Short mmCIF file of C-alpha atoms in Angstrom, two decimals:
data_model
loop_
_atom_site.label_atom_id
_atom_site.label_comp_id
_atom_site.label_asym_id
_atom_site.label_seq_id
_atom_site.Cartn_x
_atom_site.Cartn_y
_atom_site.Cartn_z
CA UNK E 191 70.35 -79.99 150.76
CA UNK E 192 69.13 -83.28 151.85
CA UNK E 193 69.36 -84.66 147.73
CA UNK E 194 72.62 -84.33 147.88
CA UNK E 195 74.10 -86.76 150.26
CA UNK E 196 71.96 -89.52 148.71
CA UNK E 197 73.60 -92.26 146.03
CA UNK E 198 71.58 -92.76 142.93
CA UNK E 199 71.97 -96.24 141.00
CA UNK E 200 70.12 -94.14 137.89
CA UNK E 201 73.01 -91.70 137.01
CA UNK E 202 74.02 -92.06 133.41
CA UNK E 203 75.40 -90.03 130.36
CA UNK E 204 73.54 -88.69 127.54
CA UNK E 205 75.35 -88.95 124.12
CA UNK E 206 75.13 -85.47 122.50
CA UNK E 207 75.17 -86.90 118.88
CA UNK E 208 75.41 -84.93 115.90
CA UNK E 209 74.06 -87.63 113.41
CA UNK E 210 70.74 -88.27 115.75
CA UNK E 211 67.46 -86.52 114.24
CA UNK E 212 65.74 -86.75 117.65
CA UNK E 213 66.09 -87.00 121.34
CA UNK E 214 65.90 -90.15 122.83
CA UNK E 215 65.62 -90.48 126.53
CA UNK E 216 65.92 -93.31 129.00
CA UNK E 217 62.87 -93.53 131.46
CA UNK E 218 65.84 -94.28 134.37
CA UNK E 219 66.95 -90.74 134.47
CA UNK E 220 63.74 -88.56 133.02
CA UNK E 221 60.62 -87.87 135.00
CA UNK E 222 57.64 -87.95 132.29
CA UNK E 223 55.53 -85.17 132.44
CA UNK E 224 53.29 -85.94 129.15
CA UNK E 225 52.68 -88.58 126.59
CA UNK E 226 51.44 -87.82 122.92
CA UNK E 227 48.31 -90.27 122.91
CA UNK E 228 48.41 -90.05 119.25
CA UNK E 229 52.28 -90.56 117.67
CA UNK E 230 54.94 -93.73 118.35
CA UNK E 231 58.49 -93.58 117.14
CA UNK E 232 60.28 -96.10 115.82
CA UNK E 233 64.36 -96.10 116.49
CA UNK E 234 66.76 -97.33 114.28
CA UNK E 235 70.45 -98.02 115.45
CA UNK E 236 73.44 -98.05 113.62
CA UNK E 237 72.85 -102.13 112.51
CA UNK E 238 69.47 -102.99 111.54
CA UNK E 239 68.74 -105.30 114.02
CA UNK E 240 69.13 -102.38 116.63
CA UNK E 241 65.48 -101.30 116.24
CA UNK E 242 62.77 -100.74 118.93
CA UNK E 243 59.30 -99.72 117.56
CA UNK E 244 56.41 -97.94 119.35
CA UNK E 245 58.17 -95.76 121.66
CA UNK E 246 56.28 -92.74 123.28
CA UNK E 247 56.72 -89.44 122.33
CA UNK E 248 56.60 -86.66 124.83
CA UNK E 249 57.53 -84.37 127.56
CA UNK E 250 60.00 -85.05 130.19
CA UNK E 251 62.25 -83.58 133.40
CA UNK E 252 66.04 -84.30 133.31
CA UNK E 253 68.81 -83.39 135.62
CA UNK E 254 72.33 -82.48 133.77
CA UNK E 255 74.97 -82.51 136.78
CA UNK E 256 79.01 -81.16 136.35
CA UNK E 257 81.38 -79.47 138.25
CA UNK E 258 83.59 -81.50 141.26
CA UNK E 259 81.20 -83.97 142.82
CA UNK E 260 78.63 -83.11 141.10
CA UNK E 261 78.08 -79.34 142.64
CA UNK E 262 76.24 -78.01 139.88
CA UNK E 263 72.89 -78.82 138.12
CA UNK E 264 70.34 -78.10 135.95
CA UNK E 265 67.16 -79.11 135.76
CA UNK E 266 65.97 -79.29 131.89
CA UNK E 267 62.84 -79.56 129.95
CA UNK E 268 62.92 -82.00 126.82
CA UNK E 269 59.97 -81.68 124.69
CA UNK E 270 59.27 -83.77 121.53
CA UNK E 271 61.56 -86.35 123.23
CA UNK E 272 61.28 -90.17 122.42
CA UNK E 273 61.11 -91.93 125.92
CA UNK E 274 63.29 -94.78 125.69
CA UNK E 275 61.20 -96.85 128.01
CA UNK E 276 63.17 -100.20 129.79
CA UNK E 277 66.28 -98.63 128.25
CA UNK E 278 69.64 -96.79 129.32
CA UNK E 279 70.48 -95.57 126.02
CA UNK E 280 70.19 -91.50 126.04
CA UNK E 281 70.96 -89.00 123.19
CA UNK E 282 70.64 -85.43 123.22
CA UNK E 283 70.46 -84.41 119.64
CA UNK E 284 72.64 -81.49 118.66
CA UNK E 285 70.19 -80.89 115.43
CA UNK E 286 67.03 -80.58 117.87
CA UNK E 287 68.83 -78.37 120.85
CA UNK E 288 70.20 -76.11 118.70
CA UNK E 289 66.68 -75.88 116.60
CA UNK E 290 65.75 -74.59 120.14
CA UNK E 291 68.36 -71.91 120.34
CA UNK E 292 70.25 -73.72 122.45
CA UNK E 293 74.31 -72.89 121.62
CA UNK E 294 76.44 -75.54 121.51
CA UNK E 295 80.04 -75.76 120.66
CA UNK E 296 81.47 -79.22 120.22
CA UNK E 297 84.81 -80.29 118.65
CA UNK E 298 83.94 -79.42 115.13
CA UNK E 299 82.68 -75.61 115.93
CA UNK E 300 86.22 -75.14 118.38
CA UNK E 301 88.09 -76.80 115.14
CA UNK E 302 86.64 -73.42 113.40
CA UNK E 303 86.96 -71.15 115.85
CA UNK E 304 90.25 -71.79 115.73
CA UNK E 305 90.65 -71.68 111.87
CA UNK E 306 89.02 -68.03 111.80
CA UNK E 307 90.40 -66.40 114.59
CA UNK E 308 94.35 -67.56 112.74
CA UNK E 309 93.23 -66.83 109.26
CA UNK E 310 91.71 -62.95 110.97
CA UNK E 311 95.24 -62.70 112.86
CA UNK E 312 97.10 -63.14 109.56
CA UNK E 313 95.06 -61.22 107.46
CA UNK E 314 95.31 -58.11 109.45
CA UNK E 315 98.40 -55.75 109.83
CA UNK E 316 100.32 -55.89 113.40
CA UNK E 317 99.05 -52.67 114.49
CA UNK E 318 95.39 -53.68 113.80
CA UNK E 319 96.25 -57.54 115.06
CA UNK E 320 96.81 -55.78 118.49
CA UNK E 321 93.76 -53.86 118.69
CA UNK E 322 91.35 -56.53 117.70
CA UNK E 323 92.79 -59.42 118.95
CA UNK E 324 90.50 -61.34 121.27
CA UNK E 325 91.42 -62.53 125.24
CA UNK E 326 90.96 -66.11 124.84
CA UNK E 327 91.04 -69.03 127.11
CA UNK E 328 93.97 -71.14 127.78
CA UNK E 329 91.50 -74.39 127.25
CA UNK E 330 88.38 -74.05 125.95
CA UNK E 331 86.36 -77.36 126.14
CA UNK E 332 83.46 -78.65 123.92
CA UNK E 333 80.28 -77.74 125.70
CA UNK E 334 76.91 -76.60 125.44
CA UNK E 335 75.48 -73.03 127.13
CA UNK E 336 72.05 -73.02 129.34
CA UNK E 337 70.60 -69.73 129.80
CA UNK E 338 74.37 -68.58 130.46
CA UNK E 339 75.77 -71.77 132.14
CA UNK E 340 78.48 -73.61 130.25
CA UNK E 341 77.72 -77.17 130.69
CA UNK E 342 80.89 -78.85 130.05
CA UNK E 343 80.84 -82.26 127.88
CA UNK E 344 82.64 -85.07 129.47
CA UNK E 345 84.48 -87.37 126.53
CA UNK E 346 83.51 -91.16 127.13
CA UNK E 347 85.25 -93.43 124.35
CA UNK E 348 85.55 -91.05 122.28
CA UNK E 349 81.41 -89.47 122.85
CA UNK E 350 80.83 -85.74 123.75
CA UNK E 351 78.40 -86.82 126.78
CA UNK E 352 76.86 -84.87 129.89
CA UNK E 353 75.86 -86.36 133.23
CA UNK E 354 72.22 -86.91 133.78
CA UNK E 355 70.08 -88.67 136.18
CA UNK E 356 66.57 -88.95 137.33
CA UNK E 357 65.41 -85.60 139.45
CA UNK E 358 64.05 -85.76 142.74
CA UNK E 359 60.41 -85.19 143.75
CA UNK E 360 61.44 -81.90 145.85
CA UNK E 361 63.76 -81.03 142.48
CA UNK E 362 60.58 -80.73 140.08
CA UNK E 363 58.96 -78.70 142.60
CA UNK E 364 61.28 -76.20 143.82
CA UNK E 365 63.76 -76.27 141.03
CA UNK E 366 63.45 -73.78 137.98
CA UNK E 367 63.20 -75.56 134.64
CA UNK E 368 65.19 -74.49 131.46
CA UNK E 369 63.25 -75.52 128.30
CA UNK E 370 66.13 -77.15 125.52
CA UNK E 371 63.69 -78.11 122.81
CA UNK E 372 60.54 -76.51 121.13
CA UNK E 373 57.21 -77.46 122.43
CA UNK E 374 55.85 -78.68 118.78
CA UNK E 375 55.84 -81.43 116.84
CA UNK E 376 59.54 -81.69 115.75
CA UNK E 377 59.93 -82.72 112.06
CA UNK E 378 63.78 -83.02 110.97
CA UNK E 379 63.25 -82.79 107.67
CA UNK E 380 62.73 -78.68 107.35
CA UNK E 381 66.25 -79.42 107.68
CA UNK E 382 67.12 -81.33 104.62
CA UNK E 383 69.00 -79.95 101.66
CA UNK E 384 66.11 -79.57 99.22
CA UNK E 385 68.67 -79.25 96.15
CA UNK E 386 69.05 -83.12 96.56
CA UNK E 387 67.20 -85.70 95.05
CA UNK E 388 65.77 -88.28 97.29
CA UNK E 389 66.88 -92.20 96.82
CA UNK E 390 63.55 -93.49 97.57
CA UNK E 391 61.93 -91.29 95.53
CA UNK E 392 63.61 -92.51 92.65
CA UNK E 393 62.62 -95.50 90.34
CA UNK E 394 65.08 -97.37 91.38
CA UNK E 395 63.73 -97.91 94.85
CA UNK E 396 60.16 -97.85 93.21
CA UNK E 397 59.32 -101.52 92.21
CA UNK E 398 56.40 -104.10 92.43
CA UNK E 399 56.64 -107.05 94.97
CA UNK E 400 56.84 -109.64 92.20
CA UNK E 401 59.17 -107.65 90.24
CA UNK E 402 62.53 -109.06 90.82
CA UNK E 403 64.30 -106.83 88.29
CA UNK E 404 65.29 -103.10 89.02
CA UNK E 405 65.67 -99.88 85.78
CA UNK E 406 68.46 -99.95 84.07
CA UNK E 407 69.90 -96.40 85.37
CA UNK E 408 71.81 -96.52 81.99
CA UNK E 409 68.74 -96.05 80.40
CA UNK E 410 67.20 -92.42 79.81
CA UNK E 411 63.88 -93.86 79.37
CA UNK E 412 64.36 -94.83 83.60
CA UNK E 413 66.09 -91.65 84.80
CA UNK E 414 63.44 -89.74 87.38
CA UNK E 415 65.77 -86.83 86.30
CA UNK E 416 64.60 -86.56 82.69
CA UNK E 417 60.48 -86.95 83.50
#
């Protein structure tokens, strides 16, 4: 195929990152299909003054590439994606795909895998050890699985990442598209442990802007707990 003699200058990696709540997308390697007219996002890094407000929320085309050169792609469909707009930051977050159904196993779910298939060899006589014991791999890497394609992560200073670029015009047409997060509004927080007590619900985050003095937490009078 002619696209795949040609050199891109827009091929990056997406960070799959565990601790992200959404998908952030750079507008170098997505092709936006929609734009939420309604909602911005605001993006907060890991210092505070890593922060870019009123980004667009919407739909966009990405190609995920592996294999030797490059031989093997995918053409996904991010939904309820921030577009990182003048940026070349990307982040696929493992919270939203797997929301989607999308199965994922990175170095934490191999670490497990690992832990239950030795605890189930050990718990089990020999005679049933033989019978149920699975044909595994040699090397199993971390990777995510598209519609029965295992997408292998690439590790880039010490990042689970995938190789993604911009797709071609004759890509979006002819090329079928796999859909890795839900098409509606994406709220994070059905995901929260609801057994904990929220920080800035608390007094202690709660005070007026000429108050320069904070509850004493010693006090039982100012514990939210005992209202």
């Amino acid at each position: 195929k002619a696209f795949e003699t040609r050199t891109e200058a827009h091929r990056q990696r997406a960070i799959c990152d565990n601790a992200a709540n959404g998908c952030v997308i750079s507008s170098s390697v997505c092709t936006v299909l929609s734009i939420d007219p309604f909602r911005k996002a605001q993006v907060q890094g890991w210092t505070q003054d890593l922060k870019k407000r009123a980004l667009d929320i919407g739909t966009v085309l990405m190609v995920i590439e592996w294999g030797f050169r490059r031989t093997q792609r995918i053409l996904v469909e991010i939904n309820e994606c921030i577009v990182n707009e003048g940026g070349h930051v990307s982040i696929l977050s493992e919270i939203q795909l797997r929301d989607s159904g999308i199965s994922m196993k990175t170095d934490l779910d191999l670490a497990y895998d690992k832990v239950a298939d030795e605890y189930s060899e050990t718990s089990s006589s020999s005679s049933q050890r033989k019978k149920s014991k699975r044909t595994k791999p040699s090397h199993m890497r971390p990777h995510m699985t598209i519609d029965g394609q295992n997408i292998p992560f690439v590790r880039r200073d010490g990042l689970l990442t995938v190789k993604c670029r911009k797709p071609y015009p004759e890509e979006v047409q002819s090329m079928k598209r796999f859909v890795i997060t839900r098409d509606r509004p994406w709220n994070p927080r059905v995901y929260d442990d609801k057994s904990q007590t929220s920080f800035e619900d608390s007094v202690y985050f709660q005070r007026k802007p000429d108050d320069d003095s904070l509850p004493d937490p010693d006090d039982a009078r100012n514990n939210p707990m005992n209202r």
